[in-house]
Tab-separated table of C-alpha atoms in Angstrom:
chain	number	residue	atom	x	y	z
A	1	MET	CA	0.000	0.000	0.000
A	2	ARG	CA	1.251	3.415	-0.882
A	3	ARG	CA	1.681	5.714	2.003
A	4	ASP	CA	-0.965	8.083	0.721
A	5	GLU	CA	-3.699	5.544	0.044
A	6	HIS	CA	-5.430	6.317	3.322
A	7	ALA	CA	-4.927	10.064	3.030
A	8	PRO	CA	-7.976	12.259	2.701
A	9	PHE	CA	-9.406	12.386	-0.808
A	10	TRP	CA	-8.366	15.997	-1.199
A	11	TYR	CA	-4.718	15.229	-0.417
A	12	ARG	CA	-3.975	12.012	-2.331
A	13	THR	CA	-0.998	12.004	-4.677
A	14	GLN	CA	-0.277	10.601	-8.095
A	15	THR	CA	3.018	8.803	-8.731
A	16	HIS	CA	5.125	9.728	-11.799
A	17	GLY	CA	8.237	7.641	-11.752
A	18	ASP	CA	10.119	8.207	-8.551
A	19	LYS	CA	8.481	11.529	-7.851
A	20	GLN	CA	5.195	12.205	-6.264
A	21	VAL	CA	3.138	15.255	-7.291
A	22	ILE	CA	0.572	16.483	-4.867
A	23	ARG	CA	-2.499	17.880	-6.671
A	24	PRO	CA	-5.742	18.911	-4.981
A	25	VAL	CA	-8.756	17.276	-6.545
A	26	GLY	CA	-12.553	17.635	-6.288
A	27	ARG	CA	-13.864	20.557	-4.200
A	28	ALA	CA	-10.394	21.635	-3.207
A	29	ARG	CA	-9.590	22.630	-6.790
A	30	LEU	CA	-12.756	24.712	-7.027
A	31	LEU	CA	-12.218	26.356	-3.680
A	32	ARG	CA	-8.689	27.339	-4.498
A	33	SER	CA	-9.264	28.560	-8.125
A	34	PRO	CA	-9.024	32.429	-8.356
A	35	LYS	CA	-10.829	32.467	-11.720
A	36	SER	CA	-13.725	30.489	-10.298
A	37	ARG	CA	-14.081	32.839	-7.363
A	38	GLN	CA	-13.947	35.876	-9.709
A	39	ARG	CA	-16.648	34.448	-11.967
A	40	GLY	CA	-18.888	33.746	-9.000
A	41	SER	CA	-18.499	37.279	-7.681
A	42	THR	CA	-19.289	38.710	-11.122
A	43	TYR	CA	-22.492	36.663	-11.383
A	44	ALA	CA	-23.584	37.743	-7.910
A	45	ILE	CA	-22.959	41.423	-8.653
A	46	ALA	CA	-24.828	41.156	-11.967
A	47	LEU	CA	-27.766	39.521	-10.222
A	48	ILE	CA	-27.862	42.267	-7.577
A	49	VAL	CA	-27.698	44.979	-10.269
A	50	LEU	CA	-30.563	43.350	-12.161
A	51	LEU	CA	-32.636	43.161	-8.998
A	52	VAL	CA	-31.963	46.841	-8.211
A	53	LEU	CA	-32.772	47.945	-11.763
A	54	GLY	CA	-35.945	45.890	-11.763
A	55	THR	CA	-37.035	47.405	-8.469
A	56	LEU	CA	-36.319	50.935	-9.729
A	57	ALA	CA	-38.232	50.287	-12.944
A	58	THR	CA	-41.193	48.987	-10.978
A	59	MET	CA	-41.132	52.009	-8.664
A	60	LEU	CA	-40.879	54.444	-11.582
A	61	GLY	CA	-43.710	52.719	-13.418
A	62	TRP	CA	-45.894	52.806	-10.326
A	63	SER	CA	-45.089	56.474	-9.763
A	64	ALA	CA	-45.983	57.330	-13.369
A	65	LEU	CA	-49.230	55.392	-13.054
A	66	MET	CA	-50.154	57.204	-9.847
A	67	GLN	CA	-49.358	60.601	-11.404
A	68	THR	CA	-51.498	59.783	-14.439
A	69	GLN	CA	-54.410	58.684	-12.265
A	70	HIS	CA	-54.066	61.820	-10.125
A	71	ALA	CA	-54.084	64.037	-13.237
A	72	GLN	CA	-57.171	62.241	-14.547
A	73	ARG	CA	-58.995	62.645	-11.224
A	74	LYS	CA	-58.072	66.331	-11.131
A	75	GLU	CA	-59.305	66.875	-14.690
A	76	THR	CA	-62.570	65.101	-13.886
A	77	GLN	CA	-63.041	67.253	-10.793
A	78	LEU	CA	-62.428	70.459	-12.761
A	79	ARG	CA	-64.843	69.385	-15.498
A	80	LEU	CA	-67.557	68.547	-12.984
A	81	ASP	CA	-67.052	71.865	-11.170
A	82	SER	CA	-67.378	73.725	-14.474
A	83	LEU	CA	-70.543	71.838	-15.395
A	84	LEU	CA	-72.119	72.470	-11.995
A	85	GLN	CA	-71.353	76.179	-12.241
A	86	SER	CA	-72.897	76.217	-15.708
A	87	GLY	CA	-76.087	74.737	-14.291
A	88	VAL	CA	-76.289	77.283	-11.473
A	89	THR	CA	-75.611	80.157	-13.883
A	90	TYR	CA	-78.278	78.971	-16.294
A	91	ALA	CA	-80.850	78.543	-13.515
A	92	ARG	CA	-80.245	82.123	-12.338
A	93	TRP	CA	-80.523	83.425	-15.875
A	94	ALA	CA	-83.734	81.535	-16.577
A	95	ARG	CA	-85.465	82.746	-13.418
A	96	CYS	CA	-84.077	86.232	-12.837
A	97	TYR	CA	-83.743	87.484	-16.402
A	98	GLN	CA	-86.088	85.311	-18.447
A	99	GLY	CA	-88.828	85.212	-15.814
A	100	ARG	CA	-89.478	81.461	-15.826
A	101	ASN	CA	-92.079	80.388	-13.293
A	102	LEU	CA	-91.127	78.195	-10.351
A	103	PRO	CA	-90.691	75.297	-10.127
A	104	PHE	CA	-88.975	74.255	-13.347
A	105	THR	CA	-86.438	71.704	-14.534
A	106	PHE	CA	-83.786	71.931	-17.227
A	107	THR	CA	-81.225	69.843	-19.090
A	108	LEU	CA	-78.030	71.175	-20.674
A	109	ASN	CA	-76.101	69.047	-23.158
A	110	LEU	CA	-72.743	70.813	-23.154
A	111	SER	CA	-69.491	69.988	-24.906
A	112	GLU	CA	-67.984	68.823	-21.603
A	113	GLY	CA	-70.918	66.724	-20.398
A	114	ARG	CA	-74.531	66.731	-19.298
A	115	VAL	CA	-76.242	68.900	-16.653
A	116	ASN	CA	-79.668	68.299	-15.114
A	117	GLY	CA	-81.266	70.760	-12.731
A	118	ARG	CA	-84.353	71.665	-10.762
A	119	VAL	CA	-85.291	75.087	-9.366
A	120	ASP	CA	-87.823	75.591	-6.554
A	121	ALA	CA	-88.926	78.461	-4.345
A	122	ASP	CA	-87.598	78.248	-0.779
A	123	SER	CA	-89.256	80.800	1.503
A	124	ARG	CA	-87.219	79.671	4.519
A	125	TYR	CA	-84.409	81.925	3.301
A	126	GLY	CA	-86.498	84.893	2.142
A	127	ASP	CA	-89.412	85.879	-0.046
A	128	ASN	CA	-87.389	85.692	-3.274
A	129	ALA	CA	-85.032	82.863	-2.327
A	130	MET	CA	-84.862	79.872	-4.612
A	131	LYS	CA	-83.183	76.497	-4.336
A	132	ILE	CA	-81.136	75.254	-7.283
A	133	GLN	CA	-80.324	71.542	-7.425
A	134	VAL	CA	-77.828	70.594	-10.118
A	135	THR	CA	-76.384	67.223	-11.145
A	136	ALA	CA	-73.453	67.048	-13.572
A	137	THR	CA	-72.164	64.000	-15.447
A	138	TYR	CA	-68.715	63.782	-17.045
A	139	LYS	CA	-67.662	60.418	-18.501
A	140	ASP	CA	-68.657	57.935	-15.780
A	141	GLU	CA	-68.503	60.412	-12.884
A	142	THR	CA	-71.524	62.203	-11.398
A	143	ARG	CA	-71.660	64.970	-8.832
A	144	SER	CA	-74.493	67.068	-7.349
A	145	ILE	CA	-74.782	70.355	-5.464
A	146	THR	CA	-77.545	72.528	-4.044
A	147	ARG	CA	-77.420	76.322	-3.938
A	148	ILE	CA	-79.765	78.850	-2.311
A	149	VAL	CA	-79.718	82.118	-4.281
A	150	ASP	CA	-81.660	85.341	-4.682
A	151	GLY	CA	-84.384	84.754	-7.249
A	152	SER	CA	-85.527	88.361	-7.657
A	153	GLN	CA	-86.272	89.211	-11.263
A	154	LYS	CA	-83.905	91.808	-12.675
A	155	ALA	CA	-82.636	93.212	-15.923
A	156	ARG	CA	-79.058	92.359	-16.819
A	157	SER	CA	-76.420	95.044	-17.165
A	158	THR	CA	-74.252	95.693	-20.194
A	159	THR	CA	-71.135	95.541	-18.020
A	160	GLU	CA	-71.783	91.939	-16.970
A	161	PHE	CA	-70.544	90.657	-20.319
A	162	ALA	CA	-67.087	90.265	-21.772
A	163	LEU	CA	-68.661	91.420	-25.040
A	164	PHE	CA	-71.992	93.214	-25.420
A	165	LEU	CA	-73.445	94.429	-28.707
A	166	ASN	CA	-76.690	96.310	-29.076
A	167	GLU	CA	-76.776	95.181	-32.716
A	168	ASP	CA	-75.471	92.088	-34.563
A	169	LEU	CA	-72.284	90.128	-34.068
A	170	ASP	CA	-70.898	88.752	-37.330
A	171	ILE	CA	-67.782	86.539	-37.382
A	172	GLY	CA	-66.588	86.358	-40.985
A	173	SER	CA	-64.768	83.544	-42.759
A	174	GLY	CA	-61.140	83.257	-41.652
A	175	LYS	CA	-61.790	85.278	-38.477
A	176	LYS	CA	-61.503	83.927	-34.936
A	177	LEU	CA	-62.697	85.416	-31.656
A	178	SER	CA	-61.926	83.835	-28.264
A	179	LEU	CA	-63.742	85.134	-25.171
A	180	GLU	CA	-63.296	84.475	-21.477
A	181	GLY	CA	-66.608	85.585	-20.018
A	182	ASP	CA	-70.189	85.907	-21.264
A	183	LEU	CA	-71.383	87.223	-24.628
A	184	HIS	CA	-74.707	88.886	-25.470
A	185	ALA	CA	-76.098	90.530	-28.577
A	186	ASN	CA	-79.475	92.258	-28.727
A	187	ASN	CA	-79.713	91.072	-32.321
A	188	ASN	CA	-78.401	88.074	-34.259
A	189	ILE	CA	-75.123	86.295	-33.610
A	190	GLN	CA	-73.847	84.837	-36.867
A	191	ILE	CA	-70.708	82.806	-37.530
A	192	GLN	CA	-69.944	82.471	-41.221
A	193	PRO	CA	-68.483	79.213	-42.627
A	194	GLY	CA	-64.777	79.303	-41.830
A	195	GLY	CA	-65.268	81.648	-38.881
A	196	VAL	CA	-64.584	80.606	-35.277
A	197	LEU	CA	-66.236	81.794	-32.055
A	198	ILE	CA	-65.070	80.230	-28.766
A	199	VAL	CA	-66.676	81.452	-25.543
A	200	ASP	CA	-65.486	80.304	-22.127
A	201	GLY	CA	-68.816	81.320	-20.647
A	202	ALA	CA	-72.411	81.733	-21.819
A	203	VAL	CA	-73.693	82.921	-25.201
A	204	SER	CA	-77.079	84.627	-25.438
A	205	SER	CA	-78.900	86.449	-28.193
A	206	SER	CA	-82.174	88.347	-28.210
A	207	ARG	CA	-82.753	86.840	-31.644
A	208	GLN	CA	-80.929	83.934	-33.324
A	209	VAL	CA	-77.542	82.262	-33.041
A	210	ILE	CA	-76.589	81.192	-36.554
A	211	GLY	CA	-73.602	78.947	-37.186
A	212	THR	CA	-71.329	76.954	-34.903
A	213	VAL	CA	-70.499	78.415	-31.501
A	214	THR	CA	-68.337	76.697	-28.895
A	215	ALA	CA	-69.797	77.773	-25.543
A	216	MET	CA	-68.442	76.319	-22.298
A	217	ARG	CA	-71.636	77.092	-20.371
A	218	TYR	CA	-74.886	77.542	-22.231
A	219	LYS	CA	-76.226	79.014	-25.450
A	220	GLU	CA	-79.589	80.778	-25.578
A	221	GLN	CA	-81.641	82.299	-28.393
A	222	TRP	CA	-84.641	84.642	-28.313
A	223	GLY	CA	-83.706	85.965	-24.894
A	224	ARG	CA	-84.794	89.260	-23.416
A	225	LEU	CA	-83.250	92.511	-24.571
A	226	VAL	CA	-80.545	93.860	-22.287
A	227	PRO	CA	-81.249	97.588	-21.843
A	228	ASN	CA	-78.663	100.312	-22.314
A	229	ASP	CA	-77.796	101.362	-18.768
A	230	LEU	CA	-74.820	103.580	-19.691
A	231	PRO	CA	-74.613	107.347	-19.174
A	232	THR	CA	-74.758	109.711	-22.142
A	233	LEU	CA	-71.876	111.832	-23.382
A	234	GLY	CA	-73.524	114.918	-21.917
A	235	GLU	CA	-73.804	113.312	-18.490
A	236	LEU	CA	-70.147	112.328	-18.590
A	237	ARG	CA	-69.079	115.824	-19.619
A	238	ALA	CA	-71.010	117.281	-16.708
A	239	GLN	CA	-68.962	115.064	-14.362
A	240	ALA	CA	-65.584	115.831	-15.983
A	241	THR	CA	-62.738	116.622	-13.581
A	242	GLN	CA	-60.360	117.476	-16.475
A	243	LEU	CA	-61.477	118.922	-19.811
A	244	ILE	CA	-58.898	118.643	-22.622
A	245	ALA	CA	-59.475	120.654	-25.817
A	246	GLY	CA	-58.355	119.152	-29.131
A	247	ASN	CA	-56.576	115.922	-30.007
A	248	GLN	CA	-54.340	114.207	-27.464
A	249	THR	CA	-51.362	111.858	-27.840
A	250	LEU	CA	-50.171	110.078	-24.699
A	251	PRO	CA	-47.192	107.824	-25.545
A	252	PHE	CA	-46.241	107.124	-21.916
A	253	GLY	CA	-49.623	106.312	-20.436
A	254	LEU	CA	-51.813	108.189	-18.002
A	255	SER	CA	-51.902	108.703	-14.255
A	256	LEU	CA	-55.155	109.999	-12.787
A	257	ALA	CA	-56.537	110.464	-9.310
A	258	ASN	CA	-59.201	108.029	-8.218
A	259	ASP	CA	-62.749	109.012	-9.202
A	260	SER	CA	-61.461	111.184	-12.070
A	261	VAL	CA	-63.330	111.756	-15.330
A	262	TYR	CA	-60.778	112.730	-18.014
A	263	TYR	CA	-62.660	114.293	-20.945
A	264	VAL	CA	-60.982	114.791	-24.359
A	265	GLN	CA	-62.709	117.042	-26.918
A	266	GLY	CA	-61.102	115.342	-29.897
A	267	ASN	CA	-59.221	112.151	-30.758
A	268	LEU	CA	-56.956	110.280	-28.344
A	269	GLN	CA	-53.906	108.103	-29.064
A	270	LEU	CA	-52.674	106.152	-26.069
A	271	GLN	CA	-50.136	103.573	-24.933
A	272	GLY	CA	-48.160	102.860	-21.768
A	273	SER	CA	-48.958	102.472	-18.075
A	274	LEU	CA	-52.272	103.410	-16.475
A	275	ARG	CA	-52.550	104.423	-12.832
A	276	GLY	CA	-55.668	105.200	-10.814
A	277	CYS	CA	-59.328	104.287	-10.927
A	278	ALA	CA	-60.884	106.595	-13.497
A	279	ILE	CA	-62.972	107.179	-16.609
A	280	VAL	CA	-61.583	108.479	-19.910
A	281	VAL	CA	-64.085	110.022	-22.340
A	282	VAL	CA	-63.197	110.736	-25.984
A	283	GLU	CA	-65.500	112.767	-28.227
A	284	GLY	CA	-63.691	111.480	-31.324
A	285	ASN	CA	-61.782	108.253	-32.017
A	286	LEU	CA	-59.734	106.284	-29.501
A	287	GLU	CA	-56.642	104.563	-30.904
A	288	PHE	CA	-54.251	102.450	-28.886
A	289	THR	CA	-50.806	102.732	-30.454
A	290	GLY	CA	-49.179	100.078	-28.262
A	291	ASP	CA	-49.650	97.982	-25.146
A	292	THR	CA	-51.283	99.375	-22.028
A	293	ASN	CA	-51.039	97.936	-18.528
A	294	TYR	CA	-52.018	98.778	-14.968
A	295	THR	CA	-49.277	99.927	-12.610
A	296	ASP	CA	-50.956	98.242	-9.634
A	297	PRO	CA	-53.813	95.787	-9.014
A	298	ASP	CA	-56.146	98.547	-7.774
A	299	SER	CA	-56.103	100.528	-11.018
A	300	LEU	CA	-59.143	100.356	-13.288
A	301	TYR	CA	-59.949	102.362	-16.434
A	302	VAL	CA	-63.187	102.692	-18.367
A	303	PHE	CA	-62.963	104.251	-21.841
A	304	PHE	CA	-65.945	105.908	-23.544
A	305	ALA	CA	-65.512	106.872	-27.208
A	306	GLN	CA	-68.076	108.634	-29.364
A	307	GLY	CA	-66.267	107.401	-32.478
A	308	ASN	CA	-64.246	104.307	-33.344
A	309	ILE	CA	-61.908	102.344	-31.083
A	310	LYS	CA	-58.861	100.596	-32.554
A	311	VAL	CA	-56.466	98.040	-31.029
A	312	PRO	CA	-53.372	97.353	-33.197
A	313	ALA	CA	-52.070	93.953	-34.230
A	314	GLY	CA	-50.319	91.909	-31.576
A	315	ARG	CA	-50.989	94.432	-28.796
A	316	ARG	CA	-52.575	93.913	-25.382
A	317	VAL	CA	-54.691	96.651	-23.818
A	318	VAL	CA	-56.511	96.832	-20.491
A	319	GLY	CA	-59.783	98.489	-19.552
A	320	LEU	CA	-63.458	98.436	-20.467
A	321	LEU	CA	-63.854	99.802	-24.011
A	322	ILE	CA	-67.248	101.394	-24.721
A	323	SER	CA	-68.103	102.627	-28.206
A	324	LEU	CA	-71.183	104.863	-28.129
A	325	ASP	CA	-71.585	105.530	-31.857
A	326	GLY	CA	-68.755	103.800	-33.699
A	327	ASN	CA	-67.011	100.516	-34.437
A	328	VAL	CA	-64.424	98.584	-32.457
A	329	GLU	CA	-61.596	97.275	-34.638
A	330	LEU	CA	-59.359	94.476	-33.359
A	331	GLU	CA	-56.413	93.778	-35.618
A	332	ASP	CA	-54.772	90.354	-35.877
A	333	ARG	CA	-53.714	88.865	-32.493
A	334	ALA	CA	-55.050	91.870	-30.555
A	335	GLN	CA	-55.926	91.256	-26.897
A	336	VAL	CA	-58.299	93.161	-24.618
A	337	VAL	CA	-58.450	92.503	-20.866
A	338	GLY	CA	-61.504	94.268	-19.484
A	339	GLY	CA	-64.482	94.138	-21.820
A	340	ILE	CA	-66.078	95.636	-24.923
A	341	ILE	CA	-69.489	97.313	-25.229
A	342	ILE	CA	-70.721	98.450	-28.655
A	343	LEU	CA	-74.004	100.382	-28.710
A	344	ASP	CA	-74.366	101.510	-32.319
A	345	GLY	CA	-71.642	99.911	-34.388
A	346	ASP	CA	-69.888	96.665	-35.279
A	347	LEU	CA	-67.048	94.545	-34.002
A	348	GLN	CA	-64.517	94.401	-36.828
A	349	LEU	CA	-61.957	91.580	-36.738
A	350	GLN	CA	-58.847	91.615	-38.923
A	351	GLY	CA	-57.802	88.079	-38.020
A	352	GLU	CA	-57.662	86.461	-34.599
A	353	ALA	CA	-58.486	88.317	-31.372
A	354	THR	CA	-58.799	87.491	-27.666
A	355	LEU	CA	-61.046	89.149	-25.091
A	356	LYS	CA	-61.059	88.539	-21.327
A	357	HIS	CA	-63.655	90.024	-18.992
A	358	ASP	CA	-62.559	91.997	-15.923
A	359	PRO	CA	-65.402	91.550	-13.395
A	360	ARG	CA	-64.337	94.703	-11.535
A	361	VAL	CA	-66.259	96.807	-14.038
A	362	ASN	CA	-69.340	95.786	-12.059
A	363	ALA	CA	-67.916	97.400	-8.934
A	364	ASP	CA	-69.871	100.039	-7.031
A	365	LEU	CA	-67.167	102.613	-7.769
A	366	PHE	CA	-67.688	102.376	-11.516
A	367	ARG	CA	-71.441	102.657	-11.185
A	368	GLU	CA	-71.159	105.629	-8.848
A	369	LEU	CA	-68.812	107.408	-11.249
A	370	THR	CA	-71.088	106.909	-14.220
A	371	GLY	CA	-74.380	107.377	-12.404
A	372	MET	CA	-75.400	103.812	-13.149
A	373	SER	CA	-77.620	101.768	-10.859
A	374	GLU	CA	-76.357	99.671	-7.990
A	375	THR	CA	-74.499	96.460	-8.731
A	376	ILE	CA	-76.941	93.731	-9.714
A	377	GLY	CA	-74.636	90.731	-9.698
A	378	LEU	CA	-76.171	87.647	-8.137
A	379	THR	CA	-74.360	86.053	-5.228
A	380	PRO	CA	-75.390	82.916	-3.373
A	381	VAL	CA	-76.958	83.458	0.035
A	382	MET	CA	-76.034	79.995	1.237
A	383	ALA	CA	-74.364	76.890	-0.140
A	384	ILE	CA	-75.769	73.510	0.856
A	385	PRO	CA	-73.730	70.471	-0.251
A	386	VAL	CA	-75.601	67.366	-1.295
A	387	PRO	CA	-74.109	64.042	-0.186
């Protein structure tokens, strides 16, 4: 027997002639191989990296899914809120300005969804109080609210609208008008083929609405006439705090004391900053030659022009623009933040224009300055949520 026959299996030798060579075999060779250990470490690291990357991918995918679902829920909520407000606004209009008898129900099929409502008298909150119950449906979601509001019958004011025309509104082919606020015409509203009218609010006409109108709230035809509640030029002149003879050019804006009535006996060209809370009256034409802006959030200007009013291309002007006996011309990409009232003229578009209503023109200050009646805006007396 060789002397290594009873040695452990991992230490047995092989004989080559008169020399013995000791070679580890079996597990010993694997345990002692540097290349084997390196390969094993590489596989382990790769596996860990794959696990980490997989976990990160899962987390990122879950996060993206949650963000998408949150955005969808938020959009649905905003749509439902808009639809509910449309229903409340329509109910007020139908009762207070159209004189519908109580109780009544209504259905609005709007571009965003469907609105159903019911309006009843509710004497618990006053002689003229009414209860508005509105249910809105957007996709598969439904939401309801109840509002208690003043149901007194009133006449609407010209200043409640982003755009008011005592005559027709005609949107020609290739022209586009975008409004944020309500629109009313005491005559026809007509959109020619190729013309675009988008109203983020309500559209109402005392006659017909002809053509395609995109209205976010409601569209009404054959409504009541909205009376002219504006002061005359003579009344404004009697209240003037500054009387300017001849034409005026103001390239740097205008700064007036609050409650001022700045009266120009001629034409006025204006651009620049506006400061104060005041009325500007122009016996001739009013032309904006550039942008205008308010110097502070308390400033508010109302412009009366006996003649035409012009806003140049690509310019943004602020204030309520009132044309007593002329046209209002909006060149391509013109913007007005305030409102437009046209009593005896037309709205002339040279391309695309944008108009945004400034609700401050309904403020008591403006009505006191112009001798107009007290603010008639409707505000809810009480809000009652419905489960």
